[in-house]
Amino acid sequence: MPSSRTRLIAGNWKMNNDVPAAKELAEALVEKVPAGNGVEVVICPPTIDLACTSHKIADSAIKLGAQNVYWEEKGAYTGETSCSMLKSVNAEYCIIGHSERRDYFKETDADENKKAKALIAAGITPIFCCGESLETREAGEHVAFVTAQIRAGLEGVAIESADQLVIAYEPIWAIGTGKTATAADAQEVCGAIRATLVEIFGEELASGIRVLYGGSAKPENIAGFLAEEDVDGALVGGASLKADDFAAMVEKAGE
Ligand code: PEP
């Protein structure tokens, strides 16, 4: 085990599962996901499913995360969800900066920065996503690109403890494509992310911040990523929708 950081496996359901399906998946996860194996487990359902999922996992070790948040506290922001609304359903985590939000909804580093600050102030841990396109990787600019996303997204962000922030490195070309980065690719960027976190937050805090890999992670390949020094878990899309696969990943993370 390369570090003393608690491994984290987070499931990003994306825009899948209506309320009945969310309840069914949450029930299956409570039954199948191993508890007490030293791995922290988070599921991030769509906003409409947060309340019912929260209820279903209430007596389990599985924690709740959201997929998005708006930084204002309340008011005329049709369609948005505030930090206090997330708190009211016991969400402890929230994904921000996912490449799908950056690409399809034109979110910027400045938006992610405001979201990160609002979440941390509210006591919700951002799972801050970053990652490069295939074009950027082929140009050999992936490390510079990702570390620039980290610097911009976390500018002026202050934390007092390492568990107030999680980073997820998700190369865009590996998301939902079945194409995974190699474990060495993941380590190269996750290591550079940690070095950047040291510059921003100092050695002590940065050494405790979890850095996850995401991008077609599944039971068959997760162990390779987790064996790397700076990979502390996974953000899982497709495989988080199948209770058996997600449970198997949590099990492998505990080995
Ligand atoms: C994601 O989008 O966060 C993700 C990792 O998706 P997938 O596992 O399906 O590639």
PDB file of C-alpha atoms and ligand atoms in Angstrom:
ATOM      1  CA  MET A   1       0.000   0.000   0.000  1.00  0.00           C
ATOM      2  CA  PRO A   2       1.763   3.112  -1.176  1.00  0.00           C
ATOM      3  CA  SER A   3       0.225   5.604   1.265  1.00  0.00           C
ATOM      4  CA  SER A   4      -1.844   5.962   4.410  1.00  0.00           C
ATOM      5  CA  ARG A   5      -4.626   7.776   2.559  1.00  0.00           C
ATOM      6  CA  THR A   6      -8.025   6.059   2.842  1.00  0.00           C
ATOM      7  CA  ARG A   7      -9.005   4.750  -0.558  1.00  0.00           C
ATOM      8  CA  LEU A   8     -12.152   6.228  -2.033  1.00  0.00           C
ATOM      9  CA  ILE A   9     -14.423   4.652  -4.633  1.00  0.00           C
ATOM     10  CA  ALA A  10     -17.057   7.069  -5.936  1.00  0.00           C
ATOM     11  CA  GLY A  11     -19.827   6.185  -8.358  1.00  0.00           C
ATOM     12  CA  ASN A  12     -21.044   8.787 -10.843  1.00  0.00           C
ATOM     13  CA  TRP A  13     -24.463   7.650 -12.026  1.00  0.00           C
ATOM     14  CA  LYS A  14     -24.643  10.571 -14.493  1.00  0.00           C
ATOM     15  CA  MET A  15     -28.149  11.032 -16.008  1.00  0.00           C
ATOM     16  CA  ASN A  16     -29.265   7.468 -15.328  1.00  0.00           C
ATOM     17  CA  ASN A  17     -31.966   6.003 -13.067  1.00  0.00           C
ATOM     18  CA  ASP A  18     -35.368   7.523 -12.370  1.00  0.00           C
ATOM     19  CA  VAL A  19     -36.604   7.409  -8.772  1.00  0.00           C
ATOM     20  CA  PRO A  20     -37.786   3.773  -8.750  1.00  0.00           C
ATOM     21  CA  ALA A  21     -34.565   2.615 -10.455  1.00  0.00           C
ATOM     22  CA  ALA A  22     -32.436   4.676  -8.063  1.00  0.00           C
ATOM     23  CA  LYS A  23     -34.145   3.091  -5.063  1.00  0.00           C
ATOM     24  CA  GLU A  24     -33.561  -0.358  -6.518  1.00  0.00           C
ATOM     25  CA  LEU A  25     -29.868   0.270  -7.227  1.00  0.00           C
ATOM     26  CA  ALA A  26     -29.321   1.852  -3.798  1.00  0.00           C
ATOM     27  CA  GLU A  27     -30.898  -1.173  -2.126  1.00  0.00           C
ATOM     28  CA  ALA A  28     -28.712  -3.544  -4.121  1.00  0.00           C
ATOM     29  CA  LEU A  29     -25.601  -1.536  -3.241  1.00  0.00           C
ATOM     30  CA  VAL A  30     -26.432  -1.571   0.468  1.00  0.00           C
ATOM     31  CA  GLU A  31     -26.720  -5.327   0.235  1.00  0.00           C
ATOM     32  CA  LYS A  32     -23.646  -5.995  -1.900  1.00  0.00           C
ATOM     33  CA  VAL A  33     -20.993  -3.334  -1.246  1.00  0.00           C
ATOM     34  CA  PRO A  34     -18.559  -4.602   1.384  1.00  0.00           C
ATOM     35  CA  ALA A  35     -18.527  -2.526   4.560  1.00  0.00           C
ATOM     36  CA  GLY A  36     -15.656  -2.240   6.994  1.00  0.00           C
ATOM     37  CA  ASN A  37     -12.875  -3.083   4.527  1.00  0.00           C
ATOM     38  CA  GLY A  38     -11.214   0.287   5.008  1.00  0.00           C
ATOM     39  CA  VAL A  39     -12.512   1.789   1.749  1.00  0.00           C
ATOM     40  CA  GLU A  40     -14.683   4.917   1.696  1.00  0.00           C
ATOM     41  CA  VAL A  41     -17.627   4.529  -0.689  1.00  0.00           C
ATOM     42  CA  VAL A  42     -19.665   7.360  -2.230  1.00  0.00           C
ATOM     43  CA  ILE A  43     -22.495   7.270  -4.741  1.00  0.00           C
ATOM     44  CA  CYS A  44     -23.508  10.318  -6.771  1.00  0.00           C
ATOM     45  CA  PRO A  45     -27.038   9.965  -8.186  1.00  0.00           C
ATOM     46  CA  PRO A  46     -28.861  12.592 -10.259  1.00  0.00           C
ATOM     47  CA  THR A  47     -30.316  15.472  -8.215  1.00  0.00           C
ATOM     48  CA  ILE A  48     -33.880  14.119  -8.466  1.00  0.00           C
ATOM     49  CA  ASP A  49     -32.710  10.870  -6.829  1.00  0.00           C
ATOM     50  CA  LEU A  50     -30.699  12.369  -3.967  1.00  0.00           C
ATOM     51  CA  ALA A  51     -33.469  12.350  -1.351  1.00  0.00           C
ATOM     52  CA  CYS A  52     -34.679   8.791  -1.954  1.00  0.00           C
ATOM     53  CA  THR A  53     -31.125   7.455  -2.243  1.00  0.00           C
ATOM     54  CA  SER A  54     -30.153   9.210   0.973  1.00  0.00           C
ATOM     55  CA  HIS A  55     -33.029   7.457   2.723  1.00  0.00           C
ATOM     56  CA  LYS A  56     -32.044   4.041   1.315  1.00  0.00           C
ATOM     57  CA  ILE A  57     -28.374   4.268   2.340  1.00  0.00           C
ATOM     58  CA  ALA A  58     -29.007   5.940   5.705  1.00  0.00           C
ATOM     59  CA  ASP A  59     -28.096   2.897   7.796  1.00  0.00           C
ATOM     60  CA  SER A  60     -25.167   1.808   5.640  1.00  0.00           C
ATOM     61  CA  ALA A  61     -21.554   2.933   5.319  1.00  0.00           C
ATOM     62  CA  ILE A  62     -22.223   4.256   1.809  1.00  0.00           C
ATOM     63  CA  LYS A  63     -22.045   8.041   1.595  1.00  0.00           C
ATOM     64  CA  LEU A  64     -23.952  10.389  -0.670  1.00  0.00           C
ATOM     65  CA  GLY A  65     -22.575  12.778  -3.271  1.00  0.00           C
ATOM     66  CA  ALA A  66     -24.196  15.107  -5.785  1.00  0.00           C
ATOM     67  CA  GLN A  67     -23.224  15.650  -9.419  1.00  0.00           C
ATOM     68  CA  ASN A  68     -23.554  19.416  -9.491  1.00  0.00           C
ATOM     69  CA  VAL A  69     -24.207  22.512  -7.374  1.00  0.00           C
ATOM     70  CA  TYR A  70     -24.726  26.242  -7.833  1.00  0.00           C
ATOM     71  CA  TRP A  71     -22.663  28.621  -5.725  1.00  0.00           C
ATOM     72  CA  GLU A  72     -25.369  31.104  -4.737  1.00  0.00           C
ATOM     73  CA  GLU A  73     -27.289  30.425  -1.533  1.00  0.00           C
ATOM     74  CA  LYS A  74     -30.811  30.913  -2.899  1.00  0.00           C
ATOM     75  CA  GLY A  75     -32.925  33.003  -5.197  1.00  0.00           C
ATOM     76  CA  ALA A  76     -33.922  33.333  -8.833  1.00  0.00           C
ATOM     77  CA  TYR A  77     -31.685  30.656 -10.363  1.00  0.00           C
ATOM     78  CA  THR A  78     -34.191  28.395 -12.094  1.00  0.00           C
ATOM     79  CA  GLY A  79     -33.156  24.786 -12.229  1.00  0.00           C
ATOM     80  CA  GLU A  80     -30.199  25.107  -9.878  1.00  0.00           C
ATOM     81  CA  THR A  81     -29.434  23.429  -6.533  1.00  0.00           C
ATOM     82  CA  SER A  82     -27.663  25.118  -3.624  1.00  0.00           C
ATOM     83  CA  CYS A  83     -25.178  23.755  -1.115  1.00  0.00           C
ATOM     84  CA  SER A  84     -27.741  23.961   1.692  1.00  0.00           C
ATOM     85  CA  MET A  85     -30.187  21.929  -0.407  1.00  0.00           C
ATOM     86  CA  LEU A  86     -27.494  19.270  -0.823  1.00  0.00           C
ATOM     87  CA  LYS A  87     -26.793  19.388   2.916  1.00  0.00           C
ATOM     88  CA  SER A  88     -30.489  18.883   3.632  1.00  0.00           C
ATOM     89  CA  VAL A  89     -30.334  15.416   2.022  1.00  0.00           C
ATOM     90  CA  ASN A  90     -27.035  14.602   3.771  1.00  0.00           C
ATOM     91  CA  ALA A  91     -24.808  14.903   0.718  1.00  0.00           C
ATOM     92  CA  GLU A  92     -21.201  14.876   1.887  1.00  0.00           C
ATOM     93  CA  TYR A  93     -19.547  15.117  -1.539  1.00  0.00           C
ATOM     94  CA  CYS A  94     -20.225  16.866  -4.832  1.00  0.00           C
ATOM     95  CA  ILE A  95     -18.622  16.294  -8.229  1.00  0.00           C
ATOM     96  CA  ILE A  96     -17.533  19.516  -9.930  1.00  0.00           C
ATOM     97  CA  GLY A  97     -15.628  20.254 -13.121  1.00  0.00           C
ATOM     98  CA  HIS A  98     -16.601  17.026 -14.868  1.00  0.00           C
ATOM     99  CA  SER A  99     -15.590  17.165 -18.532  1.00  0.00           C
ATOM    100  CA  GLU A 100     -19.217  16.640 -19.574  1.00  0.00           C
ATOM    101  CA  ARG A 101     -20.178  19.814 -17.716  1.00  0.00           C
ATOM    102  CA  ARG A 102     -17.204  21.687 -19.096  1.00  0.00           C
ATOM    103  CA  ASP A 103     -17.881  20.531 -22.676  1.00  0.00           C
ATOM    104  CA  TYR A 104     -21.683  20.365 -22.996  1.00  0.00           C
ATOM    105  CA  PHE A 105     -22.638  23.096 -20.532  1.00  0.00           C
ATOM    106  CA  LYS A 106     -19.667  25.369 -21.144  1.00  0.00           C
ATOM    107  CA  GLU A 107     -18.604  25.553 -17.516  1.00  0.00           C
ATOM    108  CA  THR A 108     -15.321  27.372 -17.012  1.00  0.00           C
ATOM    109  CA  ASP A 109     -12.466  27.140 -14.535  1.00  0.00           C
ATOM    110  CA  ALA A 110     -13.919  30.268 -12.904  1.00  0.00           C
ATOM    111  CA  ASP A 111     -17.275  28.480 -12.421  1.00  0.00           C
ATOM    112  CA  GLU A 112     -15.551  25.466 -10.870  1.00  0.00           C
ATOM    113  CA  ASN A 113     -13.630  27.799  -8.596  1.00  0.00           C
ATOM    114  CA  LYS A 114     -16.843  29.386  -7.273  1.00  0.00           C
ATOM    115  CA  LYS A 115     -18.411  25.954  -6.799  1.00  0.00           C
ATOM    116  CA  ALA A 116     -15.360  24.658  -4.921  1.00  0.00           C
ATOM    117  CA  LYS A 117     -15.368  27.647  -2.563  1.00  0.00           C
ATOM    118  CA  ALA A 118     -19.123  27.419  -1.894  1.00  0.00           C
ATOM    119  CA  LEU A 119     -18.981  23.679  -1.219  1.00  0.00           C
ATOM    120  CA  ILE A 120     -16.020  23.891   1.138  1.00  0.00           C
ATOM    121  CA  ALA A 121     -17.673  26.752   3.033  1.00  0.00           C
ATOM    122  CA  ALA A 122     -20.789  24.571   3.385  1.00  0.00           C
ATOM    123  CA  GLY A 123     -18.837  21.555   4.634  1.00  0.00           C
ATOM    124  CA  ILE A 124     -19.324  19.473   1.467  1.00  0.00           C
ATOM    125  CA  THR A 125     -16.232  17.943  -0.113  1.00  0.00           C
ATOM    126  CA  PRO A 126     -15.777  18.762  -3.806  1.00  0.00           C
ATOM    127  CA  ILE A 127     -14.650  15.931  -6.065  1.00  0.00           C
ATOM    128  CA  PHE A 128     -12.830  18.248  -8.452  1.00  0.00           C
ATOM    129  CA  CYS A 129     -12.484  16.685 -11.911  1.00  0.00           C
ATOM    130  CA  CYS A 130      -9.772  17.503 -14.391  1.00  0.00           C
ATOM    131  CA  GLY A 131      -8.476  15.851 -17.528  1.00  0.00           C
ATOM    132  CA  GLU A 132      -7.225  16.394 -21.035  1.00  0.00           C
ATOM    133  CA  SER A 133      -8.592  15.664 -24.510  1.00  0.00           C
ATOM    134  CA  LEU A 134      -6.940  13.179 -26.842  1.00  0.00           C
ATOM    135  CA  GLU A 135      -5.609  16.065 -28.924  1.00  0.00           C
ATOM    136  CA  THR A 136      -3.907  17.613 -25.898  1.00  0.00           C
ATOM    137  CA  ARG A 137      -2.408  14.267 -24.905  1.00  0.00           C
ATOM    138  CA  GLU A 138      -1.123  13.582 -28.399  1.00  0.00           C
ATOM    139  CA  ALA A 139       0.499  17.010 -28.396  1.00  0.00           C
ATOM    140  CA  GLY A 140       2.311  15.996 -25.183  1.00  0.00           C
ATOM    141  CA  GLU A 141       0.656  18.830 -23.259  1.00  0.00           C
ATOM    142  CA  HIS A 142      -1.468  16.757 -20.869  1.00  0.00           C
ATOM    143  CA  VAL A 143       0.495  17.432 -17.682  1.00  0.00           C
ATOM    144  CA  ALA A 144       0.649  21.179 -18.294  1.00  0.00           C
ATOM    145  CA  PHE A 145      -3.055  21.265 -19.205  1.00  0.00           C
ATOM    146  CA  VAL A 146      -4.259  19.356 -16.139  1.00  0.00           C
ATOM    147  CA  THR A 147      -2.059  21.214 -13.678  1.00  0.00           C
ATOM    148  CA  ALA A 148      -3.312  24.506 -15.160  1.00  0.00           C
ATOM    149  CA  GLN A 149      -6.907  23.328 -14.561  1.00  0.00           C
ATOM    150  CA  ILE A 150      -5.993  22.581 -10.944  1.00  0.00           C
ATOM    151  CA  ARG A 151      -4.331  25.955 -10.408  1.00  0.00           C
ATOM    152  CA  ALA A 152      -7.217  27.891 -11.964  1.00  0.00           C
ATOM    153  CA  GLY A 153     -10.000  25.871 -10.362  1.00  0.00           C
ATOM    154  CA  LEU A 154      -8.440  26.022  -6.910  1.00  0.00           C
ATOM    155  CA  GLU A 155      -7.213  29.612  -6.962  1.00  0.00           C
ATOM    156  CA  GLY A 156      -7.849  31.163  -3.560  1.00  0.00           C
ATOM    157  CA  VAL A 157      -9.401  27.959  -2.217  1.00  0.00           C
ATOM    158  CA  ALA A 158      -8.485  27.391   1.427  1.00  0.00           C
ATOM    159  CA  ILE A 159      -8.772  24.113   3.319  1.00  0.00           C
ATOM    160  CA  GLU A 160      -7.880  23.221   6.882  1.00  0.00           C
ATOM    161  CA  SER A 161      -7.780  19.474   6.467  1.00  0.00           C
ATOM    162  CA  ALA A 162      -7.018  17.153   3.565  1.00  0.00           C
ATOM    163  CA  ASP A 163     -10.454  15.531   3.628  1.00  0.00           C
ATOM    164  CA  GLN A 164     -12.061  18.788   2.501  1.00  0.00           C
ATOM    165  CA  LEU A 165     -10.957  18.174  -1.092  1.00  0.00           C
ATOM    166  CA  VAL A 166     -10.754  15.253  -3.533  1.00  0.00           C
ATOM    167  CA  ILE A 167      -9.311  15.454  -7.043  1.00  0.00           C
ATOM    168  CA  ALA A 168     -10.363  13.131  -9.870  1.00  0.00           C
ATOM    169  CA  TYR A 169      -8.084  12.829 -12.885  1.00  0.00           C
ATOM    170  CA  GLU A 170     -10.242  11.765 -15.809  1.00  0.00           C
ATOM    171  CA  PRO A 171      -8.637  11.808 -19.241  1.00  0.00           C
ATOM    172  CA  ILE A 172     -11.553  12.720 -21.533  1.00  0.00           C
ATOM    173  CA  TRP A 173     -10.537  10.163 -24.139  1.00  0.00           C
ATOM    174  CA  ALA A 174     -10.980   7.376 -21.570  1.00  0.00           C
ATOM    175  CA  ILE A 175     -14.438   8.366 -20.276  1.00  0.00           C
ATOM    176  CA  GLY A 176     -17.191   6.007 -21.384  1.00  0.00           C
ATOM    177  CA  THR A 177     -15.084   4.816 -24.303  1.00  0.00           C
ATOM    178  CA  GLY A 178     -13.818   1.534 -22.901  1.00  0.00           C
ATOM    179  CA  LYS A 179     -10.320   2.915 -23.547  1.00  0.00           C
ATOM    180  CA  THR A 180      -8.412   3.210 -20.285  1.00  0.00           C
ATOM    181  CA  ALA A 181      -5.236   5.036 -19.562  1.00  0.00           C
ATOM    182  CA  THR A 182      -2.441   2.747 -18.443  1.00  0.00           C
ATOM    183  CA  ALA A 183      -1.626   2.734 -14.761  1.00  0.00           C
ATOM    184  CA  ALA A 184       1.617   4.536 -15.636  1.00  0.00           C
ATOM    185  CA  ASP A 185      -0.328   7.237 -17.567  1.00  0.00           C
ATOM    186  CA  ALA A 186      -2.539   7.737 -14.520  1.00  0.00           C
ATOM    187  CA  GLN A 187       0.437   7.910 -12.154  1.00  0.00           C
ATOM    188  CA  GLU A 188       2.252  10.440 -14.349  1.00  0.00           C
ATOM    189  CA  VAL A 189      -0.633  12.901 -14.129  1.00  0.00           C
ATOM    190  CA  CYS A 190      -1.772  12.085 -10.584  1.00  0.00           C
ATOM    191  CA  GLY A 191       1.818  12.582  -9.402  1.00  0.00           C
ATOM    192  CA  ALA A 192       1.949  15.957 -11.164  1.00  0.00           C
ATOM    193  CA  ILE A 193      -1.395  16.875  -9.595  1.00  0.00           C
ATOM    194  CA  ARG A 194      -0.013  16.074  -6.138  1.00  0.00           C
ATOM    195  CA  ALA A 195       3.083  18.169  -6.810  1.00  0.00           C
ATOM    196  CA  THR A 196       0.778  21.047  -7.778  1.00  0.00           C
ATOM    197  CA  LEU A 197      -1.272  20.523  -4.618  1.00  0.00           C
ATOM    198  CA  VAL A 198       1.961  20.768  -2.605  1.00  0.00           C
ATOM    199  CA  GLU A 199       2.616  24.166  -4.197  1.00  0.00           C
ATOM    200  CA  ILE A 200      -0.920  25.335  -3.421  1.00  0.00           C
ATOM    201  CA  PHE A 201      -1.570  23.853   0.027  1.00  0.00           C
ATOM    202  CA  GLY A 202       1.850  22.806   1.330  1.00  0.00           C
ATOM    203  CA  GLU A 203       3.321  19.355   1.833  1.00  0.00           C
ATOM    204  CA  GLU A 204       1.300  18.254   4.853  1.00  0.00           C
ATOM    205  CA  LEU A 205      -2.174  18.940   3.466  1.00  0.00           C
ATOM    206  CA  ALA A 206      -1.297  17.855  -0.073  1.00  0.00           C
ATOM    207  CA  SER A 207       0.039  14.518   1.092  1.00  0.00           C
ATOM    208  CA  GLY A 208      -3.386  13.700   2.563  1.00  0.00           C
ATOM    209  CA  ILE A 209      -5.612  14.815  -0.345  1.00  0.00           C
ATOM    210  CA  ARG A 210      -7.073  11.860  -2.262  1.00  0.00           C
ATOM    211  CA  VAL A 211      -6.424  11.839  -6.013  1.00  0.00           C
ATOM    212  CA  LEU A 212      -8.689   9.450  -7.946  1.00  0.00           C
ATOM    213  CA  TYR A 213      -8.448   8.023 -11.445  1.00  0.00           C
ATOM    214  CA  GLY A 214     -11.550   7.952 -13.650  1.00  0.00           C
ATOM    215  CA  GLY A 215     -12.150   6.685 -17.166  1.00  0.00           C
ATOM    216  CA  SER A 216     -13.547   3.229 -17.982  1.00  0.00           C
ATOM    217  CA  ALA A 217     -12.432   1.897 -14.606  1.00  0.00           C
ATOM    218  CA  LYS A 218     -13.900  -1.549 -13.896  1.00  0.00           C
ATOM    219  CA  PRO A 219     -13.353  -4.588 -11.669  1.00  0.00           C
ATOM    220  CA  GLU A 220     -10.795  -6.023 -14.104  1.00  0.00           C
ATOM    221  CA  ASN A 221      -8.485  -3.007 -14.188  1.00  0.00           C
ATOM    222  CA  ILE A 222      -8.907  -1.152 -10.896  1.00  0.00           C
ATOM    223  CA  ALA A 223      -6.148  -2.980  -9.016  1.00  0.00           C
ATOM    224  CA  GLY A 224      -3.513  -1.785 -11.511  1.00  0.00           C
ATOM    225  CA  PHE A 225      -4.448   1.869 -10.963  1.00  0.00           C
ATOM    226  CA  LEU A 226      -4.603   1.519  -7.192  1.00  0.00           C
ATOM    227  CA  ALA A 227      -1.117   0.045  -7.101  1.00  0.00           C
ATOM    228  CA  GLU A 228       0.256   3.433  -8.192  1.00  0.00           C
ATOM    229  CA  GLU A 229       1.680   5.736  -5.542  1.00  0.00           C
ATOM    230  CA  ASP A 230      -0.537   8.739  -6.200  1.00  0.00           C
ATOM    231  CA  VAL A 231      -3.797   7.007  -7.166  1.00  0.00           C
ATOM    232  CA  ASP A 232      -6.042   6.783  -4.119  1.00  0.00           C
ATOM    233  CA  GLY A 233      -9.224   5.426  -5.634  1.00  0.00           C
ATOM    234  CA  ALA A 234     -11.528   5.775  -8.593  1.00  0.00           C
ATOM    235  CA  LEU A 235     -14.388   7.848  -9.921  1.00  0.00           C
ATOM    236  CA  VAL A 236     -16.513   5.262 -11.691  1.00  0.00           C
ATOM    237  CA  GLY A 237     -19.147   5.983 -14.329  1.00  0.00           C
ATOM    238  CA  GLY A 238     -20.594   3.050 -16.284  1.00  0.00           C
ATOM    239  CA  ALA A 239     -19.517   0.344 -13.840  1.00  0.00           C
ATOM    240  CA  SER A 240     -21.189   2.172 -10.930  1.00  0.00           C
ATOM    241  CA  LEU A 241     -24.604   1.407 -12.433  1.00  0.00           C
ATOM    242  CA  LYS A 242     -24.168  -2.314 -11.869  1.00  0.00           C
ATOM    243  CA  ALA A 243     -24.257  -3.227  -8.183  1.00  0.00           C
ATOM    244  CA  ASP A 244     -22.122  -6.347  -8.663  1.00  0.00           C
ATOM    245  CA  ASP A 245     -19.392  -4.487 -10.557  1.00  0.00           C
ATOM    246  CA  PHE A 246     -19.318  -1.560  -8.154  1.00  0.00           C
ATOM    247  CA  ALA A 247     -19.223  -3.908  -5.153  1.00  0.00           C
ATOM    248  CA  ALA A 248     -16.384  -5.862  -6.772  1.00  0.00           C
ATOM    249  CA  MET A 249     -14.399  -2.641  -7.229  1.00  0.00           C
ATOM    250  CA  VAL A 250     -14.855  -1.698  -3.586  1.00  0.00           C
ATOM    251  CA  GLU A 251     -13.754  -5.177  -2.624  1.00  0.00           C
ATOM    252  CA  LYS A 252     -10.612  -4.949  -4.773  1.00  0.00           C
ATOM    253  CA  ALA A 253      -9.810  -1.526  -3.328  1.00  0.00           C
ATOM    254  CA  GLY A 254      -9.801  -3.084   0.126  1.00  0.00           C
ATOM    255  CA  GLU A 255      -7.300  -5.820  -0.744  1.00  0.00           C
TER     256      GLU A 255
HETATM  257  C1  PEP B   1     -16.948   9.503 -15.402  1.00  0.00           C
HETATM  258  O1  PEP B   1     -17.546  10.076 -16.292  1.00  0.00           O
HETATM  259  O2  PEP B   1     -16.787  10.066 -14.304  1.00  0.00           O
HETATM  260  C2  PEP B   1     -16.409   8.166 -15.675  1.00  0.00           C
HETATM  261  C3  PEP B   1     -15.329   7.808 -15.067  1.00  0.00           C
HETATM  262  O3  PEP B   1     -17.089   7.390 -16.596  1.00  0.00           O
HETATM  263  P1  PEP B   1     -16.714   5.909 -17.096  1.00  0.00           P
HETATM  264  O4  PEP B   1     -16.250   5.123 -15.904  1.00  0.00           O
HETATM  265  O5  PEP B   1     -17.987   5.370 -17.670  1.00  0.00           O
HETATM  266  O6  PEP B   1     -15.643   6.061 -18.128  1.00  0.00           O
END
